Short mmCIF file of C-alpha atoms and ligand atoms in Angstrom, two decimals:
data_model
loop_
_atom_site.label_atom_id
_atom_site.label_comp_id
_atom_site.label_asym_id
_atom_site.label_seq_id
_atom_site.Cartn_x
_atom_site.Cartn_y
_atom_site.Cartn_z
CA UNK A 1 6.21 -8.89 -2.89
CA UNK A 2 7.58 -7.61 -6.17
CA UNK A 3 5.11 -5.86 -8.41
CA UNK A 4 4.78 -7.13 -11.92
CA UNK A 5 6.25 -5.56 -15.25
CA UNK A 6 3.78 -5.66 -17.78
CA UNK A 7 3.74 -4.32 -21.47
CA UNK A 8 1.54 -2.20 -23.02
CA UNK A 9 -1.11 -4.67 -23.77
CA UNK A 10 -1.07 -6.23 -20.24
CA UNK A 11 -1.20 -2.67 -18.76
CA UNK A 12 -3.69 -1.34 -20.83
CA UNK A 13 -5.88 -4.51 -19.41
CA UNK A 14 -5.29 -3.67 -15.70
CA UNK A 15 -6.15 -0.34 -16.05
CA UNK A 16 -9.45 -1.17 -17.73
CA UNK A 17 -9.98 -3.48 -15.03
CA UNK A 18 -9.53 -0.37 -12.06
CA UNK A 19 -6.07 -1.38 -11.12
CA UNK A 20 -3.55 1.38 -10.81
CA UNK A 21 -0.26 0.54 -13.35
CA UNK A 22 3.09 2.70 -13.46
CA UNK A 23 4.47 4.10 -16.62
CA UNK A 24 7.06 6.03 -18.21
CA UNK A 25 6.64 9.12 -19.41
CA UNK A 26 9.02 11.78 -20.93
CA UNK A 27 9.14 13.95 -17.45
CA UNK A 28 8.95 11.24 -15.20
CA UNK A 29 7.16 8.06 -14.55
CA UNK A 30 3.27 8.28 -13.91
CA UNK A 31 0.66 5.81 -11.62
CA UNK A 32 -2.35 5.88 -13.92
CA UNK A 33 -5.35 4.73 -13.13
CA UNK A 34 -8.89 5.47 -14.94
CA UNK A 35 -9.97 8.49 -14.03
CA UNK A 36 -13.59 8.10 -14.73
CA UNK A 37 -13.92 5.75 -11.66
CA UNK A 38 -13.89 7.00 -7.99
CA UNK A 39 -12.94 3.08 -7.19
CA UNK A 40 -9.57 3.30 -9.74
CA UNK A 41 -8.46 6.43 -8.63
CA UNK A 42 -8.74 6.01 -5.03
CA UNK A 43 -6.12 3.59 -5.38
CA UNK A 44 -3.74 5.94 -6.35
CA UNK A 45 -4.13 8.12 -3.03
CA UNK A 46 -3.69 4.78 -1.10
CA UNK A 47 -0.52 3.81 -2.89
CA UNK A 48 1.20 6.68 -2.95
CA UNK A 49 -0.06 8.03 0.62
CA UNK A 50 -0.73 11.66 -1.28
CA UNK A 51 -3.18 13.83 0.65
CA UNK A 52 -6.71 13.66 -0.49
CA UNK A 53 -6.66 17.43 -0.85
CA UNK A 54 -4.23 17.24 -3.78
CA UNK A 55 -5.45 17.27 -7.06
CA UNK A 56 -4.53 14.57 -10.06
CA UNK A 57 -3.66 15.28 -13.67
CA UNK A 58 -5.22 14.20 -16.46
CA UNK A 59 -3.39 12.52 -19.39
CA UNK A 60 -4.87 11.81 -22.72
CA UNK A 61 -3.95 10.13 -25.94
CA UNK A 62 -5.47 12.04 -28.41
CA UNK A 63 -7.21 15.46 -28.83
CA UNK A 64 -10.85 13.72 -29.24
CA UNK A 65 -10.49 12.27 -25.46
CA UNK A 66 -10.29 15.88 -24.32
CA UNK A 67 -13.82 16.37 -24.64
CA UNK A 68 -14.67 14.16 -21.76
CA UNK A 69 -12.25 15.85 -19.48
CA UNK A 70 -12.29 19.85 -19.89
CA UNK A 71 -15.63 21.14 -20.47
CA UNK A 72 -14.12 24.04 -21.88
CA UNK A 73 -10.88 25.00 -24.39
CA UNK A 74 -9.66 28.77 -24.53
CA UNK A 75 -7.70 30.44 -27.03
CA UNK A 76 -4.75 30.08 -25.30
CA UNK A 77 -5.11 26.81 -24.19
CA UNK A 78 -6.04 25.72 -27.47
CA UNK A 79 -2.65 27.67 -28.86
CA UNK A 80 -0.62 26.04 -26.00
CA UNK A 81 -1.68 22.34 -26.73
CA UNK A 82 -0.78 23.26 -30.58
CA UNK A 83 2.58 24.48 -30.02
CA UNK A 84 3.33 21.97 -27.12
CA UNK A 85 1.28 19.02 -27.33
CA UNK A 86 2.27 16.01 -26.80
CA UNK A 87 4.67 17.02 -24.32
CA UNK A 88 5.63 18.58 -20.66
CA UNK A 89 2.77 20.68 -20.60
CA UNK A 90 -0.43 20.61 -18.23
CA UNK A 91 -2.95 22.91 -18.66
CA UNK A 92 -5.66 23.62 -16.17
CA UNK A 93 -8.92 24.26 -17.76
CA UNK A 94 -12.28 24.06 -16.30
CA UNK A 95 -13.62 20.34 -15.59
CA UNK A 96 -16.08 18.18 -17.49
CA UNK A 97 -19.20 17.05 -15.28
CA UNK A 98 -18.17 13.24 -16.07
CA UNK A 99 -15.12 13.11 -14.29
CA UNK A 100 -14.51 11.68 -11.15
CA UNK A 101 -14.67 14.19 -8.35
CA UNK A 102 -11.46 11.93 -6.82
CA UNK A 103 -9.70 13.53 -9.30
CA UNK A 104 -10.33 17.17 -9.07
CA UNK A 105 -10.65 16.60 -5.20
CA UNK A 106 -13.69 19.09 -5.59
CA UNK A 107 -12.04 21.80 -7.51
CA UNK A 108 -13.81 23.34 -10.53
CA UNK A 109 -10.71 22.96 -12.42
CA UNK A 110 -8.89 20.49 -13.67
CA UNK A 111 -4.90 19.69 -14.99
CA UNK A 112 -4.82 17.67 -18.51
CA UNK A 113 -1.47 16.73 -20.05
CA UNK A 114 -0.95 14.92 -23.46
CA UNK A 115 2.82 12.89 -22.98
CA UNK A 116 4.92 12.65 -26.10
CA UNK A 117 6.60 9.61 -24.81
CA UNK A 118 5.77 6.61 -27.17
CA UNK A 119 5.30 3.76 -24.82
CA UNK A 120 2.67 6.58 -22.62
CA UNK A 121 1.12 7.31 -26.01
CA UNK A 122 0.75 4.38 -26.94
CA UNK A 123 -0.74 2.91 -23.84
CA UNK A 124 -2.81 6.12 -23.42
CA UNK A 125 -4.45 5.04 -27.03
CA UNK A 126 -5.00 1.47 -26.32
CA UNK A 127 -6.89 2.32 -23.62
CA UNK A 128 -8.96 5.01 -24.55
CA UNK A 129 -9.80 6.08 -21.64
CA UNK A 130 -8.84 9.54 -19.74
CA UNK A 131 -5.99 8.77 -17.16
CA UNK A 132 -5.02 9.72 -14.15
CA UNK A 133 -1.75 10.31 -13.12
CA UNK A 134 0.65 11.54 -10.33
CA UNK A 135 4.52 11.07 -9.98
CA UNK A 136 4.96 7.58 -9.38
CA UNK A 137 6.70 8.19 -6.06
CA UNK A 138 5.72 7.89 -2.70
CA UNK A 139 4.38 11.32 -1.16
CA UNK A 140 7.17 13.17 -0.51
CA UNK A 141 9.98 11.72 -2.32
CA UNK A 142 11.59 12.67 -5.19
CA UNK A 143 9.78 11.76 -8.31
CA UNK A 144 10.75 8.28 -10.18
CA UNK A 145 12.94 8.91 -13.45
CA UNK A 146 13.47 4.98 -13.90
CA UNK A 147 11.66 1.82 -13.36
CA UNK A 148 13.63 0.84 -10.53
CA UNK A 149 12.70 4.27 -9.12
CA UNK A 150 8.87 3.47 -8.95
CA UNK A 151 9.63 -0.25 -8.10
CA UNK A 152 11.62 1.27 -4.90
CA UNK A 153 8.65 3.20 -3.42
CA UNK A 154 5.33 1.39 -4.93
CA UNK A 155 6.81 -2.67 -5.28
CA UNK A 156 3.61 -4.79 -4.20
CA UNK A 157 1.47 -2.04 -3.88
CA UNK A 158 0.49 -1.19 -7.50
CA UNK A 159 -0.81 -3.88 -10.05
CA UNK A 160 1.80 -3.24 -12.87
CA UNK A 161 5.27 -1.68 -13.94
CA UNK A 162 6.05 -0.57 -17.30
CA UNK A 163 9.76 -0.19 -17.81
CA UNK A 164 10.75 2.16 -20.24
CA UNK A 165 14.21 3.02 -19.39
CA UNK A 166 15.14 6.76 -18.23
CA UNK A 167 12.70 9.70 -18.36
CA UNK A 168 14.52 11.96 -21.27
CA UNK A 169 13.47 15.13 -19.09
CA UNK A 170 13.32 13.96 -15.66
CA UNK A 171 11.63 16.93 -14.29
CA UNK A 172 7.33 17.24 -14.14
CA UNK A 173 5.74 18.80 -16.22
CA UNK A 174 5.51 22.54 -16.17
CA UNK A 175 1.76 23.42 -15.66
CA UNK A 176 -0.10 26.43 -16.61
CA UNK A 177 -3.40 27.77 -15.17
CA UNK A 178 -5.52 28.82 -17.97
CA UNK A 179 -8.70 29.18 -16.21
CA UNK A 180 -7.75 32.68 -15.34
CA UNK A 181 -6.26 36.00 -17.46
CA UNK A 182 -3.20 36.14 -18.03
CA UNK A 183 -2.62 32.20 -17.68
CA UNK A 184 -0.22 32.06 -14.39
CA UNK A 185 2.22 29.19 -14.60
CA UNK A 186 1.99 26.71 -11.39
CA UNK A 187 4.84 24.69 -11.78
CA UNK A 188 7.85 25.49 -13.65
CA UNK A 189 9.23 22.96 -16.18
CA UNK A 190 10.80 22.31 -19.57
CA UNK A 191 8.44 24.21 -21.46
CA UNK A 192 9.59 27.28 -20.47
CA UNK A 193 7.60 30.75 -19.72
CA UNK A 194 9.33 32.57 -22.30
CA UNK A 195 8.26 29.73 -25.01
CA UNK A 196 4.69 30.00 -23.92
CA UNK A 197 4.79 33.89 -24.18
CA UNK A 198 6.33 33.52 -27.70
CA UNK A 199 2.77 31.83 -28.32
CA UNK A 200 0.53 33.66 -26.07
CA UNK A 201 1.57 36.73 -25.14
CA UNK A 202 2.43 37.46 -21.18
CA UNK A 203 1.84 34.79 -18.45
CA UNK A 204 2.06 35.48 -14.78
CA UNK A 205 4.02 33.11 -12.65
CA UNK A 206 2.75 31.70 -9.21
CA UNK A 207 5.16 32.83 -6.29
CA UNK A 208 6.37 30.31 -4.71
CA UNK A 209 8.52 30.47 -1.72
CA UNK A 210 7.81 28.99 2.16
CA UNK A 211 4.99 31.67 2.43
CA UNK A 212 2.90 31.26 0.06
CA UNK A 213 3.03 27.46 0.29
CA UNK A 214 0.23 28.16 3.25
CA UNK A 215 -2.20 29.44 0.86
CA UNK A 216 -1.11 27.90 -2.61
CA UNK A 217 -3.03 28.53 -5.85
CA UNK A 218 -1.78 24.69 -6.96
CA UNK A 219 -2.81 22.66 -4.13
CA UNK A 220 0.23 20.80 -4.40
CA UNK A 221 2.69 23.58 -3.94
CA UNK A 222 2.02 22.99 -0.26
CA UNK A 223 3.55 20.23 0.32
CA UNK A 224 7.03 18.26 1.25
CA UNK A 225 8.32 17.18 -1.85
CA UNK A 226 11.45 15.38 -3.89
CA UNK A 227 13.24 15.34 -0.37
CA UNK A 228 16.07 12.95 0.24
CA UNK A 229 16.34 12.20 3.84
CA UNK A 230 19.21 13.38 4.98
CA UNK A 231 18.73 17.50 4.97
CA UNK A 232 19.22 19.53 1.91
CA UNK A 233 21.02 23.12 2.22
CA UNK A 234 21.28 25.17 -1.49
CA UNK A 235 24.84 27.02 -1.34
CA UNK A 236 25.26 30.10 -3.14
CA UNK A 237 28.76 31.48 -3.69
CA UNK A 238 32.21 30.78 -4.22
CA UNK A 239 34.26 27.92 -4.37
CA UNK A 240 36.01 29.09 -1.33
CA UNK A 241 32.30 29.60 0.30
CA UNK A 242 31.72 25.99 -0.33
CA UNK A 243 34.94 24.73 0.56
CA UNK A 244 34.34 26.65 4.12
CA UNK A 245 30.64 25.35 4.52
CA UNK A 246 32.51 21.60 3.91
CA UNK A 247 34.52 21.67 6.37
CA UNK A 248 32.09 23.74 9.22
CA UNK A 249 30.27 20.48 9.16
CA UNK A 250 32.77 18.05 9.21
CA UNK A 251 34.71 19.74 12.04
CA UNK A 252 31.19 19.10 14.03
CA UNK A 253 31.64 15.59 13.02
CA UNK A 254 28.57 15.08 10.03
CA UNK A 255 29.34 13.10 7.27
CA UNK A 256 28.58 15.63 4.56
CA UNK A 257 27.30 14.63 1.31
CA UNK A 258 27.32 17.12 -1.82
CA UNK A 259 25.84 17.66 -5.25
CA UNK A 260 27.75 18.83 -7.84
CA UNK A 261 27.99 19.02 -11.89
CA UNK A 262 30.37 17.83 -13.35
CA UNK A 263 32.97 20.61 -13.55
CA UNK A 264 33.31 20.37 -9.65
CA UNK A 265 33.33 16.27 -9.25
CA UNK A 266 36.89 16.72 -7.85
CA UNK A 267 36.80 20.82 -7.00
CA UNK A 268 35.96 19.80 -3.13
CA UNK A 269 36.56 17.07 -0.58
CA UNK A 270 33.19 15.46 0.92
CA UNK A 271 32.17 12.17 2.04
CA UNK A 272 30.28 11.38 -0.83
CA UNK A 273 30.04 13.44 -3.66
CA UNK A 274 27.90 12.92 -6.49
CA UNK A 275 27.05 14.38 -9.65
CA UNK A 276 24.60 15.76 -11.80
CA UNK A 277 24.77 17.13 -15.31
CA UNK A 278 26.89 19.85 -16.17
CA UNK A 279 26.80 23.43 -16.32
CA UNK A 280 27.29 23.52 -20.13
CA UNK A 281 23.51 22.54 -20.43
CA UNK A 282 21.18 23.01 -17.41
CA UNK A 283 18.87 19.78 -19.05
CA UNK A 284 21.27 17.39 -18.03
CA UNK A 285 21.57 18.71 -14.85
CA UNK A 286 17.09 18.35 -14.50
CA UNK A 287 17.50 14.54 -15.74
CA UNK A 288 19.90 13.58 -13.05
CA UNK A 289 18.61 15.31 -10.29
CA UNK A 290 16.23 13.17 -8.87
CA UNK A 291 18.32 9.81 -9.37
CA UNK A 292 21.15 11.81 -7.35
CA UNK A 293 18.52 12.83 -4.58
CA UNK A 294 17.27 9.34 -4.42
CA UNK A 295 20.84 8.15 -4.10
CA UNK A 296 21.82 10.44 -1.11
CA UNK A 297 19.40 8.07 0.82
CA UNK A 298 21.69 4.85 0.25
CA UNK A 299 25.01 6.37 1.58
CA UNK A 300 23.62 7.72 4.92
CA UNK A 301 25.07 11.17 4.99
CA UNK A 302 23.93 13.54 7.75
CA UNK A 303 23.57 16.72 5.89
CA UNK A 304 23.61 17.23 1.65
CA UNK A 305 25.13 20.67 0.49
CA UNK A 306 23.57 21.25 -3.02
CA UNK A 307 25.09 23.89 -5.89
CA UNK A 308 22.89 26.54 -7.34
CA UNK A 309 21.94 27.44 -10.67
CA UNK A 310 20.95 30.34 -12.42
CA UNK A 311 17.06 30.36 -12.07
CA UNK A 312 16.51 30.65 -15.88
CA UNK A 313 14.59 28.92 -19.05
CA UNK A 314 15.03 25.19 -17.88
CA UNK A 315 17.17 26.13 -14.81
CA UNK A 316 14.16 27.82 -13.03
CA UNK A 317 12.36 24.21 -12.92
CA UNK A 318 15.69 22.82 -11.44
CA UNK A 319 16.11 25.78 -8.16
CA UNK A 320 12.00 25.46 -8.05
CA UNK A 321 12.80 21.56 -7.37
CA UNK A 322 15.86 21.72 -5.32
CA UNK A 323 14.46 24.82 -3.43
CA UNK A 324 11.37 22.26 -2.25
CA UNK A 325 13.94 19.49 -1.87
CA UNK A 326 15.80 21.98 0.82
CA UNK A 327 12.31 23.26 2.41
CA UNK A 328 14.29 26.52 1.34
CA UNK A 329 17.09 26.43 3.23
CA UNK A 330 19.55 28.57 1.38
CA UNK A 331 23.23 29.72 2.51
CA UNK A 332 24.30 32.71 0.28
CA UNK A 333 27.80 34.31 1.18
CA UNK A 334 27.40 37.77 1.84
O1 LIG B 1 5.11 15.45 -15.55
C1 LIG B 1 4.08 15.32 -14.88
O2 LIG B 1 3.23 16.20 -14.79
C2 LIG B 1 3.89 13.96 -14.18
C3 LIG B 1 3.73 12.90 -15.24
C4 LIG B 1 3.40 11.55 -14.66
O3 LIG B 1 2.81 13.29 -16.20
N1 LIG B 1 2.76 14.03 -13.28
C5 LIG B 1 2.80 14.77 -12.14
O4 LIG B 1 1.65 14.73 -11.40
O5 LIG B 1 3.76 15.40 -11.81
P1 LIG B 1 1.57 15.23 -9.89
O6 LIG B 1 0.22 14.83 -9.41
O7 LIG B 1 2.72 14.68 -9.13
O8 LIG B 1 1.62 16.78 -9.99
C6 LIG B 1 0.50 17.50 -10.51
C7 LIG B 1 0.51 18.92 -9.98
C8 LIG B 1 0.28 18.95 -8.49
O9 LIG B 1 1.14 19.93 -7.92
C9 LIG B 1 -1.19 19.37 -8.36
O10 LIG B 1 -1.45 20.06 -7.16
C10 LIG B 1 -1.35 20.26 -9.58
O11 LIG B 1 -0.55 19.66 -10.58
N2 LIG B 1 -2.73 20.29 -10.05
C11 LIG B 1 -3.47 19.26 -10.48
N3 LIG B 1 -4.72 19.65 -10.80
C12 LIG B 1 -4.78 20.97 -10.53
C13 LIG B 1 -5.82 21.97 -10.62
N4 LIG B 1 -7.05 21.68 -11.04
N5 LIG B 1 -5.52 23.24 -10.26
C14 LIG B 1 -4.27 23.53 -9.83
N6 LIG B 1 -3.25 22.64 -9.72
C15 LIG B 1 -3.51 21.38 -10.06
MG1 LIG B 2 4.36 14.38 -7.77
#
C-alpha cells in the first residue's frame, strides 16, 4: 500500500492527530511525530524498527517552543543556536519535565534541532508543537535524501509523505553535547568543529571507532547504520592499490561494485561503478553518498570498495558515515 503525499497543511493535520508524517529537511528527511505524546512517538519506533534504547531529536520552529523542550539554555548553547540556528545543528541540553519520556528513552538529556529548510519550517510553525524526529529510514539503512528514499523503506507504514525534492546537505545533523564542559561533539556534520570553536572556544569530540561503540556517550553511536547490503570495505592508497584490490576480488569470482568521485568514474574497471561528488568540494561528495549507498542495493554486487577522504571540516562527517557504513573495515596499503 503506497503511503500518501501530503502538503504542509495536510501534514501538519496528521501530526496533530498522533500520526507519524515524513518530511524534508536540509540534512535529510525526518519521521516526525508529536513529541509530547507517548502514543505519537511510539509510532515512530514501530515504523522504523529503531531500538527503544535510542534516543529521538527534537525539532522546533521557533525559539519560543524551546521552552517546553530544554529546561535549561547555557551560554554556549545559547551562542551555538545564534550562530547556527536554523540549521544542521542539534544540541543536547538538559530535558523539560513535559516531554515524553519515549523521547528521551529515560535519559536526562535531550537533542533539539531548529531545520532551516522552508517546507520543515514551515510545517514545524503550523503545527506548533515540539517534534520528534529520526532519519526517515528504516533502522539500519542509509538515511533518506529524497522522497522516494523514505517512500522505499516506510511506504504504508507512515500516515504521510512530504516531497520536497533533494536534501541540499544530505548528511545528519552534526550534534553537540552541551550538557557537559567543554561541549563534546557526538556526531560529526556540516557544521563543523572548527566553526563551533570560532564561537565557543574548544569542544571535545566523542571517539568513535568499533570500541567505543560498546559503551557510547550518544546512544546511537552503537548501532548498524547507513549500510548497503552488499559489504562495504574503505580503501586507502594508490590508484595502483585500488586497481590491485579490483581485481583480488574478481579473480575469486565477486562482482565488485565501487564508489568513486568523479575524477575516477573511468580511472578503474568494476562491475558497477558509481559516483559521488567530486574531490574539488567534499559537500558534494556528503549529498550523494547516501543515494549511491542506497543504489549499491539494486545492482546486486557482492562486495563495494569505497574511496577515502581526508577526515577534515565537512569530510570528517563523510569517513564518520562511510566508516559506520563499512562496520570499519579499512584496507590501507602499507
Ligand atoms: O539531521 C538530523 O539530525 C536528522 C533530521 C531529520 O533532523 N535527524 C536525525 O535523527 O538524524 P536520528 O534520530 O537519526 O539521530 C539522532 C542522533 C542519534 O544518534 C541519537 O542517539 C542522538 O542523536 N541523540 C538523541 N538524543 C540524544 C541525547 N539526549 N543524548 C545523546 N545523544 C542523543
Ligand atoms: Mg538516523
Amino acid at each position: 500500500m503506497e503511503t500518501k503525499r501530503v502538503n504542509i497543511a495536510e501534514a501538519a493535520d496528521l501530526l496533530r492527530n498522533k500520526e507519524v508524517v515524513a518530511f524534508p529537511t536540509e540534512t535529510v528527511y525526518g519521521l516526525g511525530a508529536d513529541a509530547t505524546s507517548d502514543e505519537a512517538v511510539a509510532k515512530i519506533f514501530a515504523a522504523k524498527g529503531r531500538p527503544s534504547d535510542n534516543p529521538l531529536i527534537v525539532h522546533v520552529g521557533a525559539m519560543e517552543q524551546l521552552c517546553s523542550v530544554v529546561s535549561d539554555i547555557c551560554d554556549s548553547a545559547q551562542k551555538l543556536m545564534d550562530a547556527f540556528w536554523p540549521g544542521p545543528l542539534t544540541i543536547v541540553l538538559p530535558k523539560h519535565a513535559s516531554l515524553s519520556e519515549q523521547v528521551t528513552v529515560g535519559l536526562p538529556s535531550v537533542g533539539v534541532r531548529m531545520p532551516s529548510h522552508p517546507i520543515a519550517l514551515e510545517l514545524l510553525r503550523t503545527v506548533n508543537l515540539p517534534i520528534a524526529a529520526p532519519s526517515a529510514n528504516v533502522s539500519g539503512r542509509p538515511s533518506p535524501t529524497k522522497a522516494e528514499h523514505v517512500a522505499e523503506d516506510l511506504d504504508g507504514k507512515i500516515a504521510g509523505i512530504i516531497a520536497g525534492g533533494e536534501a541540499e546537505i544530505g548528511l545528519e545533523s552534526t550534534v553537540i553535547d552541551c550538557t557537559v564542559e567543554p561541549p563534546v561533539i557526538l556526531r560529526p556534520g556540516a557544521v563543523t568543529r572548527a566553526q563551533m570553536e570560532a564561537v565557543i572556544g574548544p569542544i571535545a569530540m566523542a571517539e568513535s571507532g568499533k570500541d567505543v561503540e560498546a559503551t557510547p556517550k550518544s546512544p546511537g553511536m552503537k548501532y548498524t547504520h547507513y549500510a548497503p547490503r552488499a559489504p562495504l570495505t574503505i580503501v586507502k592508497g594508490s590508484e595502483a592499490f585500488f586497481r590491485a584490490i579490483i581485481a583480488e576480488a574478481r579473480a575469486k569470482g565477486q562482482t565488485v561494485g565501487i564508489l568513486v568521485t568523479e575524477e575516477h568514474a573511468e580511472t578503474y574497471a568494476a562491475d558497477v561503478i558509481l559516483t559521488c561528488g567530486t574531490r574539488e568540494d567534499v559537500s558534494s561528495v556528503a549529498k550523494g553518498l547516501y543515494d549511491a549507498l542506497r543504489a549499491f542495493d539494486r545492482f546486486h554486487v557482492d562486495v563495494i570498495y569505497s574511496e577515502s577522504f581526508e577526515a577534515t571540516g565537512v569530510g570528517e562527517a563523510v569517513m564518520n558515515r562511510l566508516q559506520k557504513a563499512s562496520g570499519y573495515r579499512v584496507i590501507e596499503e602499507q
